[in-house]
CSV table of C-alpha atoms in Angstrom, one decimal:
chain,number,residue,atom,x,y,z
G,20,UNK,CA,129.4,106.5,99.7
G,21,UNK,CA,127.4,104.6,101.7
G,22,UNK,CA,123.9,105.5,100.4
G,23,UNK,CA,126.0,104.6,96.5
G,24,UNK,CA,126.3,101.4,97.6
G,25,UNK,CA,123.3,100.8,98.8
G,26,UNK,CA,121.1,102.5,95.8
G,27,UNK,CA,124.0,100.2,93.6
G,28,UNK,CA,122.3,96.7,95.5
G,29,UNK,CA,118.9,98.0,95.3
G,30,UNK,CA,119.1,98.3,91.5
G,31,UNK,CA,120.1,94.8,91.0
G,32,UNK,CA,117.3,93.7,93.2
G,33,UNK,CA,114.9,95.5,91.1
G,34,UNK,CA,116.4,94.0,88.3
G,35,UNK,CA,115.9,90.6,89.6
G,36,UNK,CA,112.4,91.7,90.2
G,37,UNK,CA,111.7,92.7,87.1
G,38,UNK,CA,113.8,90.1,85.4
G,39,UNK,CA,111.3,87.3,87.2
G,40,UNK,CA,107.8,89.3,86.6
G,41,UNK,CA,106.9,89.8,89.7
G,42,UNK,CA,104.8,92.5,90.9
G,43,UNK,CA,105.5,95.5,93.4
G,44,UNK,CA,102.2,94.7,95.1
G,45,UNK,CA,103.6,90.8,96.0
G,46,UNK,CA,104.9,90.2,98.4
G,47,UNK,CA,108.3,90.0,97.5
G,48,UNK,CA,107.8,93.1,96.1
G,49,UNK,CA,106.6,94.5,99.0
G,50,UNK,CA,109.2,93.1,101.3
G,51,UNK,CA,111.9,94.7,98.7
G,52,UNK,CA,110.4,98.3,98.6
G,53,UNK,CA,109.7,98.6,102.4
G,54,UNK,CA,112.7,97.2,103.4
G,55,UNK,CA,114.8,98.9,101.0
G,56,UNK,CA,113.4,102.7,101.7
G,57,UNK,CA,114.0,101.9,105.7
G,58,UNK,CA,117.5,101.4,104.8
G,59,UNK,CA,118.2,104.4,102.4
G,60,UNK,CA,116.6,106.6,104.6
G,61,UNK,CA,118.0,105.2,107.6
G,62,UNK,CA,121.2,105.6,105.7
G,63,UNK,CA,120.8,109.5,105.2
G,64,UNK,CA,119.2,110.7,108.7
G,65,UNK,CA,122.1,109.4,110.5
G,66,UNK,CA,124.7,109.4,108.2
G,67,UNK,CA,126.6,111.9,110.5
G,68,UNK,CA,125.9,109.6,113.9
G,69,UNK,CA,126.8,106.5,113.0
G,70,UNK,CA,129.4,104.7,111.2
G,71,UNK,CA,128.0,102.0,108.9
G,72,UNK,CA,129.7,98.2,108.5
G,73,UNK,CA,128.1,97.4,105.0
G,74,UNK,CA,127.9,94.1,105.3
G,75,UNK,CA,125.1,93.6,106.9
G,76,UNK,CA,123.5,96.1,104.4
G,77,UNK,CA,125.0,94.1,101.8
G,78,UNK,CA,123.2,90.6,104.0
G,79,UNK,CA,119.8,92.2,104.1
G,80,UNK,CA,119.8,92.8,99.6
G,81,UNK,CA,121.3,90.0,99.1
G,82,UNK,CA,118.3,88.6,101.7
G,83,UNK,CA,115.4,90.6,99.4
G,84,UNK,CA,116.7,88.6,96.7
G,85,UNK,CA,116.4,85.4,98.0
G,86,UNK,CA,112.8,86.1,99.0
G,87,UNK,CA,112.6,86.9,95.1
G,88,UNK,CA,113.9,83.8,93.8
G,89,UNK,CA,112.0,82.1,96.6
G,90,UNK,CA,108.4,83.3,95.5
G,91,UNK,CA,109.2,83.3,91.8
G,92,UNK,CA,110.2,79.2,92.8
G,93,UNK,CA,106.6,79.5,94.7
G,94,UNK,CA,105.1,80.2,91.2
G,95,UNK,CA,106.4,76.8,89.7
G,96,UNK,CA,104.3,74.7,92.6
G,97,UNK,CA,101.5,73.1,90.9
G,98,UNK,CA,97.8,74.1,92.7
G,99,UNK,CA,95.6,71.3,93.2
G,100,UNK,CA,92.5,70.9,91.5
G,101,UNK,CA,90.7,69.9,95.0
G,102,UNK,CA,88.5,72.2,97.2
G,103,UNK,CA,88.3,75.0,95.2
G,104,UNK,CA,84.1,75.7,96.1
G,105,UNK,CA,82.8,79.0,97.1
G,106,UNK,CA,79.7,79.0,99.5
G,107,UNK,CA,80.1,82.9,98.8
G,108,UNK,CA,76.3,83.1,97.3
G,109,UNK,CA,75.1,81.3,100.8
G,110,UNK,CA,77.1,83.6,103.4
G,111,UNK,CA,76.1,87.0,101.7
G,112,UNK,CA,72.7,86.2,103.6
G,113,UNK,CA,73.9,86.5,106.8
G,114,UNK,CA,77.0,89.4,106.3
G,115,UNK,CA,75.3,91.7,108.5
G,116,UNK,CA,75.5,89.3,111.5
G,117,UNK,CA,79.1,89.0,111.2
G,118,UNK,CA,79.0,93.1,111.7
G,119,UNK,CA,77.0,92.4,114.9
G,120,UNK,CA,79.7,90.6,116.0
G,121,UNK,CA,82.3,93.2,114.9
G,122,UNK,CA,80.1,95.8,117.2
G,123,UNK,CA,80.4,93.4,120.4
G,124,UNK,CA,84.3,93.0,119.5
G,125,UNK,CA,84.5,97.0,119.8
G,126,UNK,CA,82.3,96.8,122.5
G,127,UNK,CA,85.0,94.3,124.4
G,128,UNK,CA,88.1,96.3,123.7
G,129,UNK,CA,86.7,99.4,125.2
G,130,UNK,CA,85.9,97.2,128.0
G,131,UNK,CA,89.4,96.8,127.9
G,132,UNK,CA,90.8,99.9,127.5
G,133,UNK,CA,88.5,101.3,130.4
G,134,UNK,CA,89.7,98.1,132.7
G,135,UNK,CA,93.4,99.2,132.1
G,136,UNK,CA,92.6,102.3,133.4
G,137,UNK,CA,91.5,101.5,136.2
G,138,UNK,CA,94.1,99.2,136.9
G,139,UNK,CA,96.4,102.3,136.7
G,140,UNK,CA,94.2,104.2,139.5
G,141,UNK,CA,92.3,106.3,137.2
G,142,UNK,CA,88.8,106.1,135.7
G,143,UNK,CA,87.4,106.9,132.2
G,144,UNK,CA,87.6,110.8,133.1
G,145,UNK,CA,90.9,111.1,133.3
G,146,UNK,CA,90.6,110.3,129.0
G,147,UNK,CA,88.6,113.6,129.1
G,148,UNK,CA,91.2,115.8,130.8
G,149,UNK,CA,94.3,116.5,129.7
G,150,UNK,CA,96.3,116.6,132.7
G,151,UNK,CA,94.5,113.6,134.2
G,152,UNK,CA,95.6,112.3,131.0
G,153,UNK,CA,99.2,113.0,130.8
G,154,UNK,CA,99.3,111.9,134.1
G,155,UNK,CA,98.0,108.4,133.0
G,156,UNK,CA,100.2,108.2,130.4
G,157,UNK,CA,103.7,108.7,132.5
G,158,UNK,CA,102.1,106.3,134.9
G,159,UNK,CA,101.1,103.5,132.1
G,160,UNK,CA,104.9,104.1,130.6
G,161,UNK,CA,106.2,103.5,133.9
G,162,UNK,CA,104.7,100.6,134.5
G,163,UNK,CA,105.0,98.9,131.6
G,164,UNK,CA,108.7,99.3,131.1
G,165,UNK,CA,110.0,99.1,134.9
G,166,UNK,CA,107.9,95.3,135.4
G,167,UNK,CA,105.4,97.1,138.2
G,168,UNK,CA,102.2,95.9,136.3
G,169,UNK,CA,101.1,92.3,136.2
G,170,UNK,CA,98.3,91.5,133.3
G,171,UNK,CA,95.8,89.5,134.2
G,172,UNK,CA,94.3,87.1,132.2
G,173,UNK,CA,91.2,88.7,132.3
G,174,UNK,CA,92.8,91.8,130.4
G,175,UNK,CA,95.1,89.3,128.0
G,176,UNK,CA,91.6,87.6,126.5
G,177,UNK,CA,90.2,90.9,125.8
G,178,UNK,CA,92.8,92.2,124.1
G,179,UNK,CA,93.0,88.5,122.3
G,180,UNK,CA,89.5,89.5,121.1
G,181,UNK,CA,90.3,93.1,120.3
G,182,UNK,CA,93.2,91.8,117.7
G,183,UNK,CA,91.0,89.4,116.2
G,184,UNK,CA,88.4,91.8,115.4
G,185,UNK,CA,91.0,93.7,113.7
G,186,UNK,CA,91.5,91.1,111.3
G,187,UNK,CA,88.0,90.2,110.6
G,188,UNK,CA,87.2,93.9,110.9
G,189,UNK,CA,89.7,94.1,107.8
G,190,UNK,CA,88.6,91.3,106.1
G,191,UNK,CA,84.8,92.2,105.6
G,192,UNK,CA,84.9,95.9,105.0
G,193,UNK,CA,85.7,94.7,101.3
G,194,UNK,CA,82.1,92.8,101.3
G,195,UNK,CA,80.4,95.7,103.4
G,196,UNK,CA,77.4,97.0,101.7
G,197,UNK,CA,76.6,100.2,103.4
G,198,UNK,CA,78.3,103.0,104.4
G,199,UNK,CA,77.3,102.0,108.3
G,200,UNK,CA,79.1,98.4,107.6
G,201,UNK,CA,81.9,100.2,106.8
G,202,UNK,CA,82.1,102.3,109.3
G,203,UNK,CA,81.7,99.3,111.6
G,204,UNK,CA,84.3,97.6,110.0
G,205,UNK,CA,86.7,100.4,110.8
G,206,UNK,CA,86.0,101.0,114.0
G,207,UNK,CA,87.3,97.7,114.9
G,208,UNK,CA,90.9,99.6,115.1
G,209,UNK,CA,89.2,102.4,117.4
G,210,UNK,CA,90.1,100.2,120.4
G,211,UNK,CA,93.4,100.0,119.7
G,212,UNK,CA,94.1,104.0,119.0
G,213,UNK,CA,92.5,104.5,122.6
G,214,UNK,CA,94.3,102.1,124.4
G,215,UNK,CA,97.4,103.8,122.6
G,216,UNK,CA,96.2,107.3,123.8
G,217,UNK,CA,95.6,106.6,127.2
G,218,UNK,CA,98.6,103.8,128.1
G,219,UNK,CA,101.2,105.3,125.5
G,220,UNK,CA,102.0,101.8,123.6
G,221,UNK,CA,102.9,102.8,119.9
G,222,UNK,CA,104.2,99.1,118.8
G,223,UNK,CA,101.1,97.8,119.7
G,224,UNK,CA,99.1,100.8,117.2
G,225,UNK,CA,101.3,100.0,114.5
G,226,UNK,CA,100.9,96.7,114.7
G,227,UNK,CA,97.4,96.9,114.9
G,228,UNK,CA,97.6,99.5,111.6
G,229,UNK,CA,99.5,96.8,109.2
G,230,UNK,CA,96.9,93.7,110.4
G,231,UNK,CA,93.6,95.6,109.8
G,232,UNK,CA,95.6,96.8,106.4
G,233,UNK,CA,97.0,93.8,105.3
G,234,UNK,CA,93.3,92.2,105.8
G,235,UNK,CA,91.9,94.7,103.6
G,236,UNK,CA,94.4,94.1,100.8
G,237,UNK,CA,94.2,90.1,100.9
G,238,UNK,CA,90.2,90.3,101.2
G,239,UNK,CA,89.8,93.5,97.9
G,240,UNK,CA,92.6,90.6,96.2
G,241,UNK,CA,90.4,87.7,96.6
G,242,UNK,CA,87.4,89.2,95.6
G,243,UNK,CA,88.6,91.5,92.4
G,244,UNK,CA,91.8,88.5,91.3
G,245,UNK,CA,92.3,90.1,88.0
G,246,UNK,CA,92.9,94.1,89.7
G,247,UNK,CA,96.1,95.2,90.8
G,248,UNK,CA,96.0,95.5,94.9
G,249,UNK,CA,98.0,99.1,93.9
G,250,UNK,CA,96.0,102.5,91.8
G,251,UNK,CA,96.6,106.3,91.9
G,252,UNK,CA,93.2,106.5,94.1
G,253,UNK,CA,94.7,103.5,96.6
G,254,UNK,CA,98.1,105.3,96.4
G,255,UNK,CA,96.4,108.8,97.5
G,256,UNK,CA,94.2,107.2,100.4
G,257,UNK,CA,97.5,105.2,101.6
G,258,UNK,CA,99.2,108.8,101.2
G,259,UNK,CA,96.7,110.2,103.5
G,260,UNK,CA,96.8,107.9,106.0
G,261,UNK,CA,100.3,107.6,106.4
G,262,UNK,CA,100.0,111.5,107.1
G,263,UNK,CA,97.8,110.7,109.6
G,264,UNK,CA,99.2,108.0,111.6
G,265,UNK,CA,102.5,109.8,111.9
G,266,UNK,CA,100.6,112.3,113.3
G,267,UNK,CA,98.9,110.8,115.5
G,268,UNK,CA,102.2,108.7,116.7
G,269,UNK,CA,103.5,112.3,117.1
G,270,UNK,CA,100.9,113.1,119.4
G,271,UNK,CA,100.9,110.0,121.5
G,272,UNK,CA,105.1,110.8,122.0
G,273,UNK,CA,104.1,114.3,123.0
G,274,UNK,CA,101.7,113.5,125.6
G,275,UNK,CA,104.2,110.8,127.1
G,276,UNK,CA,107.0,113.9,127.4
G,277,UNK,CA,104.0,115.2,128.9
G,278,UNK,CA,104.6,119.0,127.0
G,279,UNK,CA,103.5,120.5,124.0
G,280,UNK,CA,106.0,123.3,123.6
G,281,UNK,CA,109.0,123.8,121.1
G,282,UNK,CA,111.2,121.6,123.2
G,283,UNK,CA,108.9,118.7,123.5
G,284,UNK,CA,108.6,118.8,119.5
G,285,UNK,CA,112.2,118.8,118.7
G,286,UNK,CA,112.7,116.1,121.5
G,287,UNK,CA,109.9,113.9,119.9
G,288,UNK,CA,111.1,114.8,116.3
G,289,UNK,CA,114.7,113.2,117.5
G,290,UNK,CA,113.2,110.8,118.9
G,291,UNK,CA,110.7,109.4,116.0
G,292,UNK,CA,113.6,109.4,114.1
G,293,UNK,CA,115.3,107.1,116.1
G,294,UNK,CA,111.9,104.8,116.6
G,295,UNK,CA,111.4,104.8,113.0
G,296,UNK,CA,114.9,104.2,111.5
G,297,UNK,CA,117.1,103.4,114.1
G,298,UNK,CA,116.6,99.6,114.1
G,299,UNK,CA,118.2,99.8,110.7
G,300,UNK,CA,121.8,101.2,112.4
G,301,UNK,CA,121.1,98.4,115.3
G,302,UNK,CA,120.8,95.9,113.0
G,303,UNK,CA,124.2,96.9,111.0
G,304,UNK,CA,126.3,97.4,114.3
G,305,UNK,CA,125.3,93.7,115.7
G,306,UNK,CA,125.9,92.1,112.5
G,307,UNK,CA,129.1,93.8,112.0
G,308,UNK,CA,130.1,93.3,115.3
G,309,UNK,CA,128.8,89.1,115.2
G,310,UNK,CA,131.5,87.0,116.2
G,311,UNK,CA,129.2,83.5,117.2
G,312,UNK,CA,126.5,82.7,118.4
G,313,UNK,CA,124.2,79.7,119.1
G,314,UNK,CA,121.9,78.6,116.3
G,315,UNK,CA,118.2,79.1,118.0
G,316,UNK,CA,116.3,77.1,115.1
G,317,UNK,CA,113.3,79.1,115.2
G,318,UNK,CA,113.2,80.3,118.7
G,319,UNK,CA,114.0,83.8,118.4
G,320,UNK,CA,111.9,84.3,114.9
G,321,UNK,CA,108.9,82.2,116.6
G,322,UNK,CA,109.7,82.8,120.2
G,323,UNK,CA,105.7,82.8,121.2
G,324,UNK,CA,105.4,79.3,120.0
G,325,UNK,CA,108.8,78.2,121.8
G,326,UNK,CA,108.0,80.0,125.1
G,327,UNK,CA,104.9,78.0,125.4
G,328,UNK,CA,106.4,74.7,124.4
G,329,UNK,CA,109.2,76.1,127.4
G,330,UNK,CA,112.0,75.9,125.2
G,331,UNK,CA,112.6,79.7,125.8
G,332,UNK,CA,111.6,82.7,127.8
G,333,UNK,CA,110.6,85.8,126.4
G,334,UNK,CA,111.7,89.0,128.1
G,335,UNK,CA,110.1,93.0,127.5
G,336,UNK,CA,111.4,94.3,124.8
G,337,UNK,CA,113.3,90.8,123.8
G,338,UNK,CA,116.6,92.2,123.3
G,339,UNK,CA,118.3,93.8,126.4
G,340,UNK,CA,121.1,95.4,124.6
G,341,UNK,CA,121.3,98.9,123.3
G,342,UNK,CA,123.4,100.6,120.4
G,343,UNK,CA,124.1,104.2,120.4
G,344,UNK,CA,123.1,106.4,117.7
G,345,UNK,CA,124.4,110.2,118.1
G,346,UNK,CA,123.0,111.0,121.4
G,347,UNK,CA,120.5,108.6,121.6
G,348,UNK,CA,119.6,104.5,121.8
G,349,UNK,CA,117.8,101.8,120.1
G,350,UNK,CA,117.3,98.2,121.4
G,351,UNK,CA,115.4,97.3,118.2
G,352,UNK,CA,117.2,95.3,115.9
G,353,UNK,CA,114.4,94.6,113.3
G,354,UNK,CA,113.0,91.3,112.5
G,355,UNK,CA,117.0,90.0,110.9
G,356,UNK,CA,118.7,89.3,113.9
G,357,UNK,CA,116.1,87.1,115.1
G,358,UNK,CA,116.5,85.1,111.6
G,359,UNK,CA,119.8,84.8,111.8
G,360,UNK,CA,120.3,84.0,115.2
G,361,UNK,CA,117.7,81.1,114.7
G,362,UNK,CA,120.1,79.9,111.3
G,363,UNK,CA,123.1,81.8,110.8
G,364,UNK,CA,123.9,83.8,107.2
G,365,UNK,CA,123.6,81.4,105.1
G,366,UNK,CA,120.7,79.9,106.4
G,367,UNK,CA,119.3,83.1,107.2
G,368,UNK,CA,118.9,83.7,103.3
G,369,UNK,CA,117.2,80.1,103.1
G,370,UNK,CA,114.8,81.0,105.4
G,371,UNK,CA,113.9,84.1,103.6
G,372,UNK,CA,113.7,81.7,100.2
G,373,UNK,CA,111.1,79.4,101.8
G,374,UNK,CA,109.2,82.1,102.8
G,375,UNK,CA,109.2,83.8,99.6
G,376,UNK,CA,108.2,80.2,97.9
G,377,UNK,CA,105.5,79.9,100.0
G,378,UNK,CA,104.3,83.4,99.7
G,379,UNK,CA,104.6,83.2,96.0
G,380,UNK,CA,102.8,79.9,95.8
G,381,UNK,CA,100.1,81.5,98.1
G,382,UNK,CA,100.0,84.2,95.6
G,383,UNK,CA,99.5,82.5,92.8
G,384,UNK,CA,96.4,80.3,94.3
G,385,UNK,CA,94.7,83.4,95.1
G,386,UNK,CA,95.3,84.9,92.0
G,387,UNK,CA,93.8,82.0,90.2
G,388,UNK,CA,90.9,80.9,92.0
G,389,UNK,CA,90.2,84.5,93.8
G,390,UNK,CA,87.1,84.0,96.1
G,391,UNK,CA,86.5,80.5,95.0
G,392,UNK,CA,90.1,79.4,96.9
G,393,UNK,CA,90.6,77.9,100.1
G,394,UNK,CA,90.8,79.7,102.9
G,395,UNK,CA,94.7,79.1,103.6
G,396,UNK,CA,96.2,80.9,101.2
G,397,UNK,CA,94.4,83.9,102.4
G,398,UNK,CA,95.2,83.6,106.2
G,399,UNK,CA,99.1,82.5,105.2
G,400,UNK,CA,99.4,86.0,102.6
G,401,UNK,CA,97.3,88.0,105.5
G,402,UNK,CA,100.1,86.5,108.4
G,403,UNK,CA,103.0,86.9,105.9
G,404,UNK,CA,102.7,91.2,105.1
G,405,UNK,CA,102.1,91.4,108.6
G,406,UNK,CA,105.4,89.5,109.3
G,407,UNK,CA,107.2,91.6,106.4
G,408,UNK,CA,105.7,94.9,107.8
G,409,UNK,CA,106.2,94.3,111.3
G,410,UNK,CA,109.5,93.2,111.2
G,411,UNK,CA,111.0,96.6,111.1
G,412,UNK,CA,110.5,96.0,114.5
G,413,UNK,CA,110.7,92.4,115.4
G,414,UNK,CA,109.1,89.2,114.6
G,415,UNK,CA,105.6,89.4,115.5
G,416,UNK,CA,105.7,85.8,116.4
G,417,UNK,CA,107.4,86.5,119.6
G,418,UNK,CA,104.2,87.6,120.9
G,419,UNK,CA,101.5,84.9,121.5
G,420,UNK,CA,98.6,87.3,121.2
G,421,UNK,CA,99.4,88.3,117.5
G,422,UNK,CA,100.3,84.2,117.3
G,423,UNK,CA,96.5,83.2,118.8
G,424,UNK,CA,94.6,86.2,117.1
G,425,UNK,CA,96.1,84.6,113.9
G,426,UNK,CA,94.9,81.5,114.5
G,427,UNK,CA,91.4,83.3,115.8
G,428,UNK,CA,91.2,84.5,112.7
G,429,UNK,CA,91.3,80.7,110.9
G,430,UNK,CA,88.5,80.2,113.4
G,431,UNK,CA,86.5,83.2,112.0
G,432,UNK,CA,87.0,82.8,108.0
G,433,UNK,CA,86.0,79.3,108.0
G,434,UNK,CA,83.0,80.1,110.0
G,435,UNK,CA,82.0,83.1,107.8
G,436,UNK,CA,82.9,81.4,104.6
G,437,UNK,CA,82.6,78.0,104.9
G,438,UNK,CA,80.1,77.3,107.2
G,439,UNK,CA,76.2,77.3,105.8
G,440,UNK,CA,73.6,79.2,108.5
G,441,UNK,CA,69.9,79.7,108.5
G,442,UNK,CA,69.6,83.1,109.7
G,443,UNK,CA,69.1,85.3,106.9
G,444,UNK,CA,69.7,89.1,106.1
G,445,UNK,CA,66.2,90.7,106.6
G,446,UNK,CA,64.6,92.3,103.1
């Protein structure tokens, strides 16, 4: 009855979708059918473990739709006629410079990677053997979620440096001209998958995943305006690497169990489940179970920015409380408990309204003017996927690395785009 229900609210978002013209690839579109499959399938894996409340299911469509209305309001905003230049013609001289800098960007977050290690008490051999590594791995998980490791700063700049790369890695494999430029450009993730091998940090992999992804699709968006973001050949490649990151998730869970017999996979096949859809059932049994709270006004959605103005304190893992789910836990609630503990329900669904009036007047600026644009639109669509994608999790904003590597990544268009140099490509 439940999965009825839902399908019944999804329909009339659809409707309103349609019904206002916007496209799948948008991102109201994209917040609808990402959000919307989470649910139904969270819906039907554990429709035997856990008893749903429905209204917050019935909050979070009702929430799509407001992001709807919101970008199709977005749409209305007049674009000014002021600073719409390209010095596109002028930076093509010096792409392959930029790639130098994506090599020394790689370069840093293996330093990285390698510098973790050894703060663990191994050395880069252990990556090379898989006991050492297993062993690595238990010891990096242990660390990380019992308080015993301290990061130095050292080790938080790097890893600054690794997620900005990831953007501009993104960004300019779309203006790449070889196949070595690309292959640059998509290295700039490789970092990231090793760190995740060796330490055993998946949130940090996925998140690194939707940036590099969602730079890609703003960047191929600016430069072809008129082309759909989505085609059967994008749709295939997306295919295949969906097949392949779940895999290689998969594989990461695996070597933390430390096993790779029939018992380790049905462990790690219960327990993907509950990583990938379980936030869903947290979400419902909060909600439904929400008698007050105290309005945060931003510091739960944005807790990065509030922590370092001191007006809160971010914790590991930010919420402490679990929900059970059949025989297992979740203290993932996604990214809608943080917006509605920061403005309540009603607000809640104004908050997702400004952001989809934003989003959609971003959209429409970059499907107008394309390349020849300013460089905010780009950076606000970029930071707003991310925040959509991500938040099946949590709001990416409570971490001040994705927060800086955002604002890194300001830095790094503007420089590359809008800043003239003399050094040019050589013939």
């Amino acid at each position: 009855m439940t999965i009825v229900f839902c399908i019944i609210l999804l329909i009339l978002d659809l409707a309103l979708l349609y019904a206002t013209r916007q496209k799948p690839e948008t991102p109201a579109g994209v917040n609808l059918f990402f959000h919307s499959a989470m649910i139904l399938a969270a819906v039907v894996i554990f429709r035997s473990d856990f008893e749903w409340k429905l209204f917050p299911l019935v909050w979070l469509f009702v929430s799509f739709a407001f992001f709807i209305l919101g970008q199709q309001f977005g749409n209305y905003i007049k674009i000014g006629s002021s600073g719409y230049t390209s010095n596109y013609e002028e930076t093509i001289q010096i792409e392959r410079y930029h790639y130098r800098i994506c090599v020394i960007i790689i370069l840093i977050g293996v330093v990285n990677v390698v510098l973790q290690i050894r703060s663990y008490g191994f050395n880069i051999s252990s990556f090379f053997d898989i006991d050492s590594l297993l062993d690595l791995n238990a010891t990096a998980a242990y660390e990380r979620y019992y308080g015993n490791s301290a990061v130095s700063r050292i080790l938080l700049i790097l890893n600054l440096i690794t997620q900005f790369g990831i953007l501009y890695g993104g960004y300019l494999h779309v203006y790449a001209e070889d196949k070595n430029e690309k292959v640059v450009c998509l290295l700039t993730i490789f970092p990231v998958i090793f760190n995740s091998l060796v330490t055993n940090t998946k949130s940090g992999l996925i998140g690194a995943v939707i940036m590099w992804g969602a730079s890609y699709l703003i960047s191929r968006k600016a430069m072809h305006p008129e082309n759909p973001i989505i085609s059967l050949r994008f749709l295939l490649e997306l295919i295949l690497i969906f097949v392949l990151f779940i895999a290689l998730l998969l594989f990461i869970m695996l070597l933390r169990i430390g096993r790779f017999d029939q018992s380790a996979w049905q462990t790690v096949s219960e327990k993907f489940l509950i990583y990938a859809f379980g936030q869903v059932c947290a979400f419902d049994n909060w909600l439904g179970e929400l008698n007050s709270f105290d309005y945060g006004f931003g510091s739960n959605t944005f807790m990065a920015i509030t922590n370092w103005l001191g007006f809160t304190n971010r914790v590991q893992g930010v919420y402490s409380d679990v929900v059970r789910i059949g025989s297992r836990s979740t203290n993932v609630y996604t990214i809608f408990r943080g917006v509605i503990s920061d403005f309540g329900i009603l607000g809640g669904w104004l908050f997702e309204f400004v952001l989809g009036a934003v989003s959609g007047h971003a959209w429409k600026k970059l499907h107008i003017c394309g390349q020849s644009g300013s460089l905010s639109e780009k950076i606000v669509l970029n930071a707003m996927y991310f925040m959509i994608l991500y938040g099946m999790i949590v709001s990416p904003w409570v971490y001040t690395t994705y927060v800086l590597a955002y604002v890194l990544f300001a830095v790094g268009l503007t420089i590359t785009f809008r800043v003239k140099f003399v050094l040019k490509r050589n013939s």
